[in-house]
Amino acid sequence: MDDDVMSPDVHHDPTPGLIPVPHGPATGDEALQLPFGVTPDPDHEKAIFAYLTHPDDIYTKDGTYWADLPLRERIAFVNKVQNEEAKQELKAIGRMMKKDPLSPVSWYFRNAVLPGAGLGLEGYVLFSIGNIEPLFKATWPQCWGKHATECSSNWIAAVTYLEVIGIMVGQLVVGVIGDWIGRRWGLIQDAAIMFVGLLMLTASWGLTLQGWVICYAWSLFFYGFGVGGEYPITATSSMENSVSSGKLSTRNDRLHRGRKVTTAFLMQGWGQLINQALLIILLLIFHGGGGGPPYGLATVQWTFRLSFAIPAIGTLWLVYYRTYKMPHASRQLIAAKKKSNVTGYDYDSLAMTTKHFGGRLLATAGCWFCNDVFFYGNKLFQSQFISVISGPSSSVMTGWIWNLYNVIISLVGYYLASLLMDNRFYGRKMMQQIGFLMCFIMFVVPAFKLEYYTSPAGIKSFQAMYFLSSFFNQFGPNSVTFLVAGEVFPTPIRASAHGFSACCGKAGALLASVLYNYIDTQTKFYVVPWFGLAGMALTWMFLPDTTGLDLKEQERRWSYIRAGKPDDYHGIAIHPMHLSLWERLRGVGKNYNPELDHKQKIEDMREEWAGKERMRREKEVNGQNTMGDDLEQDDFNDQVHHYFRNTADQGMFVNDGSPGPSNYSRSRNNSSAPPFASGANSKEVTEEKIRPESPSTTQGPSSTRPVSEKEQ
């Protein structure tokens, strides 16, 4: 390489296609200024666009997609990319700790705890309902006992039913609101509803025990509505934020989107753990240091009311944070609607989603349904082995301690799922299939020898299967369903599809809670395992594997579907690796063609660039400032801008045919530059449209490592 190229002080041409972040190509000065009107050599076209069309984390140097490589080469390529990424992240963590030993903790708090705070509070409160029920049974047998005298058994059952129904309604309604009004409004609304719901639960009262139970049940319904909305809103905003938070974010999206969403979701497990630990501490405090019965009324009242009041404080802070610290949560949705010329709810996208992605909807909704039957079925083990291992006990503390162990094991499953969710040889689909299979095995084995496994001789094996079913439920369908229910659908309808899938999941929970009241334990073990087998079959047939596929490429495919031209798309979103078996059988992947797709990408980017240039110049002519707005949010380096300028069709954006100098380049060097020097006024700006669904393919490289606060 020429010495001048290596010198930062001597002007030189940048290497074609190279865009080092964050400062752009190294040229010896701020930006390369090609002479206007000179067409770049066509032989350099592929090199110029290589960082956009063939990013090095999914393409080899010769332009082959990783999934098209022979198996041995594919393994070597993927391992190389993932190992290099892991090394970079470890180095980044080391640099952060060198500057500040606690900076990784603050990074984790910002990137995992805050996005998942709503789900953490949801997990805390919802599992608190089940955790305090044994305390209510021990204190008020006249209501929660088998032979209740003061309370209607229907209202006692309604405590669970209304909670689940409230969640289902919230999932459906807030899912639609998230796609209609916006993600930000849904986030704020959910936090506010949960805060009021917690106040209602803390202050629930009645003149009689029956009156209190009714108040308690309806308070759970109200709170459940807010909880239900957390599912679609948190999932969609987490994954879209990873794309829209920076210009060069698609590499991070491909390599770490699953981890980003799952680390938010696993806060649900931390909520369960904190709730169980806090209930144990509160009972010990108000019960004189002991955990055994009898339990005084004051003890129970203080314990359960404080367990609801404490998270209310955190929820109030969440309302503040989402209101004032998340102003751009809806940016990705706004951009998608703008491309489709839609202002309200996108009913056309809803219809097209059911037509083109009906199999995916069946997979996400059906698998979530099967998973929640298992999730509630896991409780079947606990009561059986506790009575054998610990002996007959009327203390609620015994069950709480065992549940604490189970939650800790579940958290291990959550974290392992987060680590392997983006692994291209394991990933979403394989993780969900293995998780369902293992849950099936853990339930079907004791089902046909229940008497042996619940005896002292087999109880240790029974207990192991209980903990393993908890582990594989989290390291499998429970984590995967939350992620894929959003990412396999397009932006305009993502929250609605996620909310519908989650609602179907809670229908499985409702089925389990109702069914288990009418069948004995042996029959429960006969029924539950087959939902695992059904979930595995649905995953195998209908669920695509989106591991390693960035959302922008999926949106690019959607733009062709939205324009009524699905067969004109030839990109990697229809690669057989990223399609379900059902989609492959229907011939969805027949149009995959890397060569045609490369040409398409460049033309799609040209249309995107021209549209932004047109809008930018309209603003300049009208005296509006374009610095810092969405027009500046693209991944095009100077070479791409100049290439498009110098190869633009005449009249593409102004009537006199002169494209004029790019404002993008001028804005880097002179923020106060005047409007483009072509003599055009606002009347001369053409009204001709590039097709409304102009696909976006801005896929730039991105640093995916954790960054310190100073670097940010």
XYZ file of C-alpha atoms in Angstrom:
712
model
C 0.000 0.000 0.000
C 1.260 3.506 -0.831
C 2.765 5.369 2.116
C 0.511 8.348 1.490
C -2.532 6.183 2.074
C -1.259 5.294 5.518
C -0.481 8.883 6.450
C -3.294 10.821 8.106
C -1.664 14.142 7.123
C -1.481 13.650 3.350
C -4.576 13.757 1.152
C -5.405 10.458 -0.520
C -8.414 8.684 -1.951
C -10.179 6.384 0.497
C -10.118 2.647 -0.085
C -13.298 1.837 -2.083
C -16.088 0.564 0.146
C -14.263 1.238 3.419
C -16.111 3.187 6.121
C -14.280 3.065 9.452
C -16.530 4.161 12.306
C -17.123 6.594 13.806
C -15.290 9.215 11.718
C -15.800 7.990 8.136
C -13.153 7.147 5.535
C -9.525 8.155 6.164
C -8.566 10.634 3.426
C -6.276 13.065 5.170
C -9.029 15.662 5.349
C -12.676 15.843 6.404
C -14.335 14.383 3.313
C -13.542 13.397 -0.233
C -14.916 15.842 -2.809
C -15.203 14.198 -6.242
C -15.552 16.569 -9.227
C -19.216 16.915 -10.055
C -20.246 15.386 -13.346
C -17.532 12.720 -13.400
C -19.016 9.242 -13.392
C -17.114 6.771 -11.182
C -15.629 3.717 -12.840
C -18.366 1.038 -12.931
C -15.762 -1.557 -11.975
C -15.591 0.104 -8.564
C -19.346 -0.099 -7.975
C -19.217 -3.343 -6.006
C -16.308 -2.092 -3.903
C -18.065 1.220 -3.187
C -21.224 -0.515 -1.963
C -19.580 -3.557 -0.382
C -20.033 -2.356 3.211
C -23.761 -1.909 2.525
C -24.553 -4.880 0.288
C -22.041 -7.440 1.589
C -21.186 -6.752 5.271
C -18.314 -8.924 6.422
C -20.191 -10.544 9.314
C -22.522 -12.427 6.940
C -20.621 -12.454 3.616
C -17.220 -13.869 2.691
C -14.669 -11.748 0.828
C -15.864 -13.135 -2.499
C -19.464 -12.101 -1.717
C -20.928 -15.480 -0.709
C -23.658 -15.455 1.936
C -22.679 -17.543 4.963
C -25.691 -19.857 4.613
C -24.675 -20.667 0.995
C -21.264 -21.979 2.031
C -20.492 -25.720 2.239
C -20.955 -27.003 5.782
C -17.274 -27.051 6.753
C -16.648 -23.540 5.377
C -19.866 -22.309 6.970
C -18.788 -23.563 10.391
C -15.360 -21.957 9.996
C -16.812 -18.620 8.844
C -19.458 -18.378 11.579
C -17.022 -19.377 14.313
C -14.539 -16.782 13.085
C -17.133 -13.985 13.111
C -18.528 -14.914 16.507
C -15.121 -15.446 18.102
C -13.861 -12.087 16.825
C -17.007 -10.416 18.120
C -16.585 -12.056 21.531
C -12.950 -10.907 21.693
C -13.946 -7.336 20.832
C -16.603 -7.325 23.526
C -14.227 -8.702 26.132
C -11.635 -6.088 25.191
C -14.282 -3.361 25.441
C -15.296 -4.614 28.892
C -11.646 -4.621 29.914
C -11.198 -1.010 28.765
C -14.349 -0.004 30.603
C -13.214 -1.649 33.831
C -9.786 -0.055 33.512
C -11.397 3.392 33.483
C -14.112 2.535 35.996
C -14.503 -0.935 37.586
C -18.256 -0.435 37.955
C -18.913 0.826 34.415
C -20.006 -2.638 33.118
C -22.650 -2.669 35.841
C -24.005 0.710 34.761
C -23.892 -0.462 31.129
C -25.947 -3.549 32.029
C -28.390 -1.402 33.966
C -28.977 0.917 30.984
C -29.157 -1.825 28.359
C -30.938 -4.646 30.183
C -32.528 -3.529 33.451
C -34.194 -0.351 32.193
C -35.674 -1.874 28.997
C -36.974 -4.821 31.013
C -38.126 -2.901 34.086
C -41.792 -3.251 33.159
C -41.491 -6.997 32.710
C -39.552 -7.230 35.970
C -42.379 -5.517 37.835
C -44.879 -7.693 35.972
C -43.062 -10.875 37.009
C -42.857 -9.609 40.587
C -46.567 -8.902 40.986
C -48.065 -11.734 38.951
C -46.088 -14.417 40.720
C -46.805 -12.705 44.008
C -50.482 -13.613 43.476
C -49.661 -17.308 43.418
C -47.074 -17.028 46.177
C -49.372 -15.391 48.722
C -52.320 -17.706 48.038
C -51.025 -20.367 50.504
C -50.799 -17.606 53.126
C -54.414 -16.626 52.436
C -55.497 -20.288 52.696
C -53.800 -20.666 56.066
C -55.262 -17.396 57.397
C -58.781 -17.387 55.902
C -59.859 -21.017 55.437
C -63.465 -19.779 55.460
C -62.730 -18.284 52.036
C -59.799 -20.197 50.538
C -60.434 -23.543 52.224
C -62.012 -26.598 50.617
C -65.172 -26.028 52.615
C -65.474 -22.245 52.447
C -68.333 -20.738 54.461
C -68.052 -16.959 53.967
C -66.885 -16.568 50.356
C -68.276 -17.852 47.090
C -66.037 -20.433 45.447
C -66.747 -18.696 42.128
C -65.205 -15.444 43.354
C -62.168 -17.275 44.749
C -61.674 -18.869 41.332
C -62.270 -15.466 39.706
C -59.122 -14.137 41.397
C -57.085 -16.222 38.947
C -59.474 -15.981 35.998
C -59.872 -12.189 36.080
C -56.125 -11.733 36.371
C -55.487 -13.839 33.245
C -58.406 -12.305 31.319
C -57.147 -8.803 32.152
C -53.739 -9.742 30.763
C -55.298 -11.136 27.576
C -57.360 -7.998 26.990
C -54.304 -5.811 27.580
C -52.204 -7.823 25.141
C -54.752 -7.429 22.365
C -55.724 -3.807 22.982
C -52.269 -2.387 23.686
C -50.830 -4.354 20.768
C -53.214 -2.488 18.472
C -52.548 0.823 20.246
C -48.798 0.293 19.819
C -49.234 0.010 16.044
C -51.907 2.708 15.844
C -50.838 5.547 18.151
C -47.237 4.524 18.748
C -44.847 2.551 20.954
C -44.113 5.476 23.257
C -47.759 6.004 24.176
C -48.159 2.290 24.867
C -45.099 2.275 27.136
C -46.310 5.260 29.161
C -49.886 4.006 29.348
C -48.847 0.550 30.591
C -46.634 1.943 33.339
C -49.403 4.319 34.485
C -52.030 1.543 34.547
C -49.720 -0.774 36.482
C -49.011 1.977 39.018
C -52.712 2.634 39.638
C -53.361 -1.121 39.739
C -50.734 -1.577 42.445
C -52.334 1.182 44.499
C -55.670 -0.616 44.136
C -54.144 -3.935 45.242
C -52.387 -2.318 48.191
C -55.567 -0.570 49.366
C -58.073 -3.324 48.463
C -60.717 -3.594 51.166
C -64.261 -4.652 51.873
C -66.866 -4.629 54.640
C -66.809 -8.416 54.531
C -64.278 -11.008 53.424
C -66.411 -11.624 50.334
C -66.375 -7.892 49.554
C -62.604 -7.760 49.921
C -62.134 -10.770 47.602
C -64.289 -9.068 44.939
C -62.286 -5.826 45.263
C -59.048 -7.798 45.144
C -60.117 -9.717 42.019
C -61.130 -6.614 40.031
C -57.934 -4.840 41.097
C -56.020 -7.757 39.588
C -58.017 -7.412 36.364
C -57.108 -3.728 36.104
C -53.462 -4.374 36.880
C -53.461 -7.315 34.470
C -54.509 -5.014 31.619
C -51.320 -3.003 32.056
C -49.221 -6.138 32.433
C -50.645 -7.581 29.224
C -49.644 -4.485 27.309
C -46.039 -4.882 28.464
C -45.579 -7.959 26.302
C -46.049 -6.456 22.805
C -44.766 -2.992 23.700
C -41.576 -4.045 25.463
C -40.682 -6.642 22.829
C -41.219 -4.353 19.822
C -39.592 -1.266 21.339
C -36.531 -3.267 22.502
C -35.805 -4.783 19.109
C -36.625 -1.609 17.135
C -34.491 0.525 19.417
C -31.492 -1.632 18.505
C -32.014 -0.651 14.863
C -32.998 2.991 15.111
C -30.641 4.135 17.854
C -27.740 4.849 15.480
C -26.754 5.217 11.864
C -24.622 2.078 11.755
C -26.628 -0.375 13.796
C -27.556 -3.293 11.544
C -24.436 -5.315 12.399
C -25.374 -5.083 16.052
C -28.937 -6.030 15.107
C -27.780 -9.164 13.300
C -25.336 -10.288 15.961
C -27.084 -9.277 19.166
C -30.791 -8.546 18.646
C -31.852 -11.783 20.342
C -29.604 -11.114 23.322
C -30.848 -7.543 23.614
C -34.516 -8.540 23.720
C -33.972 -11.602 25.912
C -31.961 -9.685 28.512
C -34.948 -7.378 28.828
C -37.334 -10.337 29.059
C -35.297 -12.168 31.705
C -36.031 -9.320 34.112
C -39.293 -11.227 34.570
C -37.248 -13.917 36.307
C -35.544 -11.349 38.538
C -39.008 -10.028 39.432
C -40.060 -13.504 40.558
C -36.883 -13.946 42.587
C -37.159 -10.584 44.324
C -40.837 -11.152 45.102
C -40.267 -14.551 46.672
C -37.286 -13.333 48.682
C -39.161 -10.235 49.868
C -42.217 -12.256 50.944
C -39.962 -14.499 53.028
C -38.286 -11.473 54.636
C -41.580 -9.675 55.324
C -43.159 -12.755 56.905
C -40.139 -13.262 59.145
C -40.243 -9.595 60.195
C -43.962 -9.459 61.019
C -44.207 -13.018 62.361
C -41.595 -12.686 65.046
C -38.781 -14.347 63.139
C -40.649 -17.613 62.483
C -42.378 -18.971 59.405
C -44.798 -21.502 60.859
C -48.525 -21.183 61.559
C -50.738 -19.852 62.970
C -50.509 -16.524 61.177
C -52.042 -13.451 62.734
C -54.318 -11.172 60.720
C -51.984 -8.202 61.216
C -49.017 -10.274 60.002
C -50.782 -11.294 56.801
C -52.162 -7.810 56.143
C -48.767 -6.135 56.502
C -46.998 -8.824 54.472
C -49.217 -8.865 51.409
C -49.961 -5.129 51.297
C -46.310 -4.115 51.581
C -45.417 -6.687 48.896
C -47.626 -4.648 46.520
C -46.723 -1.194 47.821
C -42.957 -1.590 47.329
C -43.101 -2.232 43.532
C -45.537 0.694 43.213
C -42.587 2.997 43.952
C -40.553 1.466 41.142
C -43.532 1.624 38.775
C -44.012 5.339 39.468
C -40.378 5.912 38.533
C -40.994 3.875 35.365
C -43.823 6.260 34.405
C -41.404 9.172 34.736
C -38.610 7.444 32.813
C -40.793 6.452 29.876
C -42.408 9.871 29.707
C -39.268 11.999 29.769
C -36.385 9.683 28.806
C -37.814 7.736 25.850
C -38.956 10.386 23.336
C -37.970 8.366 20.239
C -39.530 4.992 21.068
C -41.883 5.263 18.063
C -39.310 6.408 15.488
C -39.108 3.126 13.583
C -42.910 2.841 13.350
C -43.255 6.457 12.164
C -40.684 5.841 9.429
C -42.484 2.679 8.276
C -45.849 4.457 8.139
C -44.328 7.374 6.272
C -43.048 5.047 3.555
C -46.499 3.519 3.178
C -48.325 6.882 3.355
C -50.313 5.687 6.385
C -51.265 7.937 9.302
C -53.510 5.745 11.484
C -53.736 2.006 11.893
C -52.375 0.167 8.863
C -55.271 -2.148 8.010
C -53.740 -3.026 4.635
C -50.622 -4.315 6.376
C -52.806 -6.371 8.712
C -54.532 -8.018 5.752
C -51.226 -8.632 3.954
C -49.664 -10.089 7.091
C -52.393 -12.697 7.446
C -52.027 -13.528 3.739
C -48.244 -13.756 3.499
C -47.321 -14.614 7.108
C -50.289 -16.709 8.215
C -48.066 -19.701 8.911
C -45.799 -17.579 11.092
C -48.800 -16.323 13.063
C -49.881 -19.918 13.619
C -46.391 -20.751 14.867
C -46.005 -17.823 17.267
C -49.550 -18.039 18.666
C -49.743 -21.838 18.779
C -46.305 -22.324 20.334
C -47.004 -19.685 22.973
C -50.292 -21.453 23.801
C -48.486 -24.795 24.249
C -45.725 -23.176 26.301
C -48.064 -21.564 28.811
C -49.835 -24.863 29.452
C -46.399 -26.217 30.368
C -45.473 -23.115 32.332
C -48.433 -23.616 34.647
C -48.093 -27.392 34.528
C -44.657 -27.102 36.109
C -46.397 -26.417 39.422
C -47.741 -29.996 39.321
C -44.347 -31.317 40.380
C -43.821 -29.033 43.344
C -46.705 -30.054 45.576
C -45.956 -33.734 44.926
C -42.285 -33.888 45.887
C -42.496 -31.363 48.740
C -44.921 -33.597 50.625
C -42.543 -36.563 50.252
C -39.220 -34.794 50.873
C -40.303 -32.395 53.625
C -43.173 -34.410 55.043
C -46.600 -33.020 55.861
C -46.246 -29.311 56.617
C -48.720 -26.503 57.105
C -46.012 -23.827 56.923
C -46.048 -21.623 53.822
C -42.322 -21.121 54.255
C -41.574 -24.660 53.041
C -43.181 -24.094 49.651
C -41.637 -20.630 49.370
C -38.109 -21.943 49.925
C -38.499 -24.637 47.278
C -39.980 -22.094 44.893
C -36.958 -19.844 45.492
C -34.663 -22.673 44.364
C -36.797 -23.193 41.269
C -36.668 -19.508 40.317
C -32.863 -19.476 40.635
C -32.620 -22.478 38.286
C -35.028 -20.745 35.895
C -32.795 -17.663 35.876
C -29.874 -19.830 34.752
C -32.055 -20.933 31.841
C -32.946 -17.309 31.016
C -29.291 -16.252 30.886
C -28.144 -19.250 28.863
C -30.938 -18.543 26.377
C -29.717 -14.963 26.137
C -26.150 -16.112 25.412
C -27.084 -18.625 22.693
C -30.089 -16.897 21.141
C -27.950 -15.341 18.379
C -25.737 -18.376 17.782
C -26.301 -19.311 14.139
C -25.834 -23.030 14.772
C -28.324 -23.105 17.655
C -30.399 -19.945 17.599
C -34.128 -19.413 17.983
C -35.679 -22.374 16.184
C -33.374 -25.101 17.482
C -33.588 -23.715 21.020
C -37.388 -23.788 20.968
C -37.589 -27.294 19.494
C -35.146 -28.764 22.023
C -36.872 -26.912 24.864
C -40.272 -28.322 23.923
C -38.804 -31.807 23.489
C -37.121 -31.782 26.894
C -40.274 -30.509 28.618
C -42.226 -33.295 26.910
C -39.752 -35.893 28.200
C -39.710 -34.437 31.728
C -43.510 -34.763 31.929
C -44.157 -37.970 29.998
C -41.633 -40.063 31.965
C -43.355 -39.663 35.358
C -46.832 -39.695 33.769
C -46.809 -43.467 33.306
C -45.004 -44.287 36.568
C -46.335 -41.555 38.834
C -46.744 -43.820 41.845
C -43.067 -44.811 41.753
C -41.683 -41.308 41.175
C -43.768 -39.846 44.012
C -42.586 -42.518 46.432
C -39.460 -42.143 48.600
C -37.572 -44.460 46.209
C -38.071 -42.278 43.114
C -38.637 -38.831 44.581
C -35.083 -37.592 43.895
C -35.484 -38.343 40.188
C -38.891 -36.688 40.261
C -37.387 -33.593 41.851
C -34.605 -33.491 39.225
C -37.179 -33.645 36.427
C -39.032 -30.758 38.060
C -35.956 -28.534 38.040
C -34.962 -29.624 34.525
C -38.422 -28.805 33.191
C -38.075 -25.308 34.698
C -34.622 -24.878 33.164
C -35.574 -26.010 29.646
C -38.782 -24.002 29.717
C -36.724 -20.809 30.074
C -33.830 -22.095 27.951
C -36.349 -22.762 25.220
C -39.930 -21.809 24.397
C -40.577 -19.244 27.124
C -37.698 -17.013 25.975
C -37.990 -17.731 22.254
C -41.746 -17.143 21.933
C -41.384 -13.664 23.416
C -38.709 -12.758 20.856
C -39.942 -14.321 17.612
C -43.539 -13.184 18.064
C -42.307 -9.712 17.175
C -39.326 -10.128 14.898
C -40.882 -12.377 12.231
C -43.518 -9.737 11.408
C -43.215 -6.303 9.702
C -42.998 -3.065 11.688
C -46.495 -1.658 10.919
C -48.194 -4.689 12.437
C -45.499 -6.006 14.800
C -47.106 -5.038 18.113
C -50.530 -6.345 17.038
C -49.070 -9.714 15.972
C -47.058 -9.967 19.191
C -50.088 -9.038 21.301
C -52.271 -11.624 19.534
C -49.641 -14.336 20.000
C -49.196 -13.464 23.677
C -52.978 -13.466 24.142
C -53.161 -16.989 22.702
C -50.420 -17.931 25.138
C -52.418 -16.701 28.097
C -55.389 -18.656 26.742
C -53.216 -21.720 27.355
C -52.613 -20.540 30.916
C -56.352 -20.004 31.387
C -57.051 -23.487 30.025
C -54.568 -24.989 32.468
C -55.940 -23.096 35.475
C -59.523 -24.158 34.661
C -58.752 -27.722 33.594
C -56.629 -28.493 36.634
C -59.617 -27.809 38.903
C -61.559 -30.712 37.421
C -59.003 -33.504 36.899
C -56.777 -35.384 39.333
C -52.987 -35.298 39.411
C -52.508 -38.504 37.420
C -54.758 -37.236 34.628
C -52.913 -33.912 34.586
C -49.653 -35.738 33.897
C -51.348 -37.687 31.117
C -52.619 -34.485 29.459
C -49.789 -31.957 29.789
C -46.860 -33.672 27.966
C -48.549 -33.676 24.574
C -48.581 -29.894 24.458
C -44.782 -30.092 24.353
C -44.904 -32.425 21.378
C -47.451 -30.157 19.654
C -45.261 -27.089 20.264
C -42.246 -28.868 18.812
C -44.221 -29.860 15.698
C -45.545 -26.335 15.167
C -42.028 -24.926 15.499
C -40.612 -27.427 13.001
C -43.293 -26.797 10.389
C -44.254 -23.121 10.622
C -41.554 -21.106 12.426
C -38.778 -19.487 10.323
C -35.291 -19.100 11.756
C -34.414 -15.383 11.793
C -31.112 -15.874 13.629
C -28.544 -13.577 11.996
C -31.098 -11.822 9.758
C -31.373 -8.102 10.490
C -34.711 -6.321 10.733
C -33.859 -3.857 7.966
C -33.539 -6.670 5.432
C -36.877 -8.059 6.562
C -38.391 -4.607 6.175
C -36.895 -4.416 2.702
C -38.703 -7.602 1.733
C -41.880 -6.240 3.308
C -41.664 -3.116 1.131
C -41.949 -5.326 -1.954
C -44.900 -7.207 -0.457
C -46.536 -3.896 0.491
C -46.084 -2.685 -3.105
C -47.811 -5.826 -4.404
C -44.572 -7.220 -5.898
C -43.418 -10.014 -3.553
C -41.906 -12.004 -6.438
C -39.603 -9.104 -7.321
C -37.649 -9.518 -4.102
C -34.565 -11.761 -4.402
C -32.706 -11.153 -1.108
C -31.574 -13.195 1.869
C -34.873 -12.776 3.756
C -36.207 -15.553 1.481
C -33.087 -17.704 1.748
C -34.180 -21.262 2.681
C -32.215 -20.886 5.933
C -34.584 -18.104 7.026
C -37.875 -19.643 5.868
C -40.074 -22.184 7.606
C -40.674 -25.608 6.095
C -44.223 -24.470 5.282
C -42.937 -21.435 3.390
C -40.401 -23.500 1.489
C -43.089 -25.996 0.470
C -45.184 -23.090 -0.818
C -42.279 -21.912 -2.975
C -41.566 -18.644 -1.153
C -37.810 -19.071 -1.585
C -37.846 -19.821 -5.306
C -36.942 -16.221 -6.204
C -33.766 -16.101 -4.114
C -30.981 -14.822 -6.405
C -27.866 -13.123 -4.960
C -26.802 -11.483 -8.251
C -30.192 -9.936 -8.951
C -30.460 -8.898 -5.320
C -27.155 -7.005 -5.470
C -28.419 -4.904 -8.390
C -31.745 -4.403 -6.646
C -30.105 -3.189 -3.464
C -28.182 -0.483 -5.293
C -31.284 0.714 -7.127
C -33.320 0.616 -3.920
C -30.659 2.684 -2.179
C -30.587 5.103 -5.102
C -34.328 5.671 -4.753
C -34.002 6.114 -1.009
C -31.149 8.594 -1.505
C -33.032 10.533 -4.185
C -36.124 10.753 -2.018
C -34.114 12.170 0.870
C -32.312 14.595 -1.438
C -35.634 15.845 -2.731
C -37.007 16.360 0.747
C -33.785 17.970 1.934
C -33.793 20.483 -0.893
C -37.435 21.309 -0.381
C -36.572 22.152 3.221
C -33.575 24.211 2.171
C -35.605 26.192 -0.361
C -38.184 26.909 2.334
C -35.452 28.044 4.729
C -35.834 25.090 7.084
C -32.884 23.586 8.947
C -32.027 19.981 7.984
C -29.221 19.417 10.462
C -29.895 16.638 12.992
C -33.231 15.544 11.524
C -34.193 12.173 10.068
C -32.805 13.176 6.668
C -29.312 12.866 8.112
C -29.995 9.386 9.502
C -28.552 7.115 6.835
C -25.564 4.814 6.436
C -24.253 6.270 3.170
C -20.637 7.371 3.212
C -19.312 10.167 1.001
C -18.377 7.792 -1.801
C -21.933 6.499 -2.040
C -23.359 10.024 -1.987
C -21.029 11.138 -4.781
C -21.665 8.002 -6.786
C -25.406 8.609 -6.695
C -24.976 12.313 -7.459
C -22.803 11.646 -10.459
C -24.907 8.810 -11.865
C -28.338 10.321 -11.141
C -30.929 10.498 -13.895
C -31.645 14.027 -15.037
C -34.802 15.410 -13.517
C -34.770 12.873 -10.679
C -35.305 15.592 -8.125
C -35.334 19.026 -9.831
C -37.073 20.118 -13.021
C -34.035 21.731 -14.613
C -32.155 18.439 -14.416
C -29.264 19.653 -12.277
C -28.961 17.630 -9.112
C -26.677 20.190 -7.537
C -24.053 19.542 -4.858
C -25.029 17.162 -2.103
C -26.107 18.850 1.087
C -24.816 15.822 2.962
C -21.220 16.645 2.017
C -21.653 20.367 2.585
C -23.241 19.879 5.984
C -20.106 18.097 7.174
C -17.869 21.005 6.202
C -20.122 24.052 6.561
C -23.183 23.832 8.722
C -24.342 27.264 7.571
C -24.157 26.527 3.842
C -26.938 28.111 1.757
C -29.556 26.115 -0.146
C -28.310 24.146 -3.149
C -26.784 26.388 -5.772
C -28.929 25.549 -8.754
C -31.102 28.637 -8.731
C -34.190 26.526 -8.055
C -36.987 27.813 -5.929
C -39.782 25.914 -4.234
C -41.883 25.880 -7.425
C -39.063 24.244 -9.354
C -38.914 21.232 -7.025
C -40.543 18.342 -8.797
C -43.615 16.660 -7.360
C -42.820 13.413 -9.142
C -42.739 10.511 -6.636
C -40.413 7.638 -6.324
C -42.566 4.609 -5.515
C -43.981 4.991 -1.986
C -42.642 1.681 -0.775
C -39.030 2.457 -1.665
C -37.172 -0.282 0.199
C -34.432 0.628 2.618
C -31.220 -1.322 2.574
C -28.956 0.853 4.611
C -26.880 -1.840 6.178
C -23.702 -0.421 7.563
C -21.086 -1.864 9.856
C -21.441 -1.071 13.494
C -19.493 -1.399 16.659
C -21.404 -3.895 18.787
C -19.336 -3.739 21.923
C -20.506 -2.190 25.200
C -19.368 1.401 25.409
C -18.550 3.447 28.444
C -20.512 6.528 29.401
C -17.599 8.712 28.393
C -17.476 7.158 24.924
C -21.199 7.674 24.528
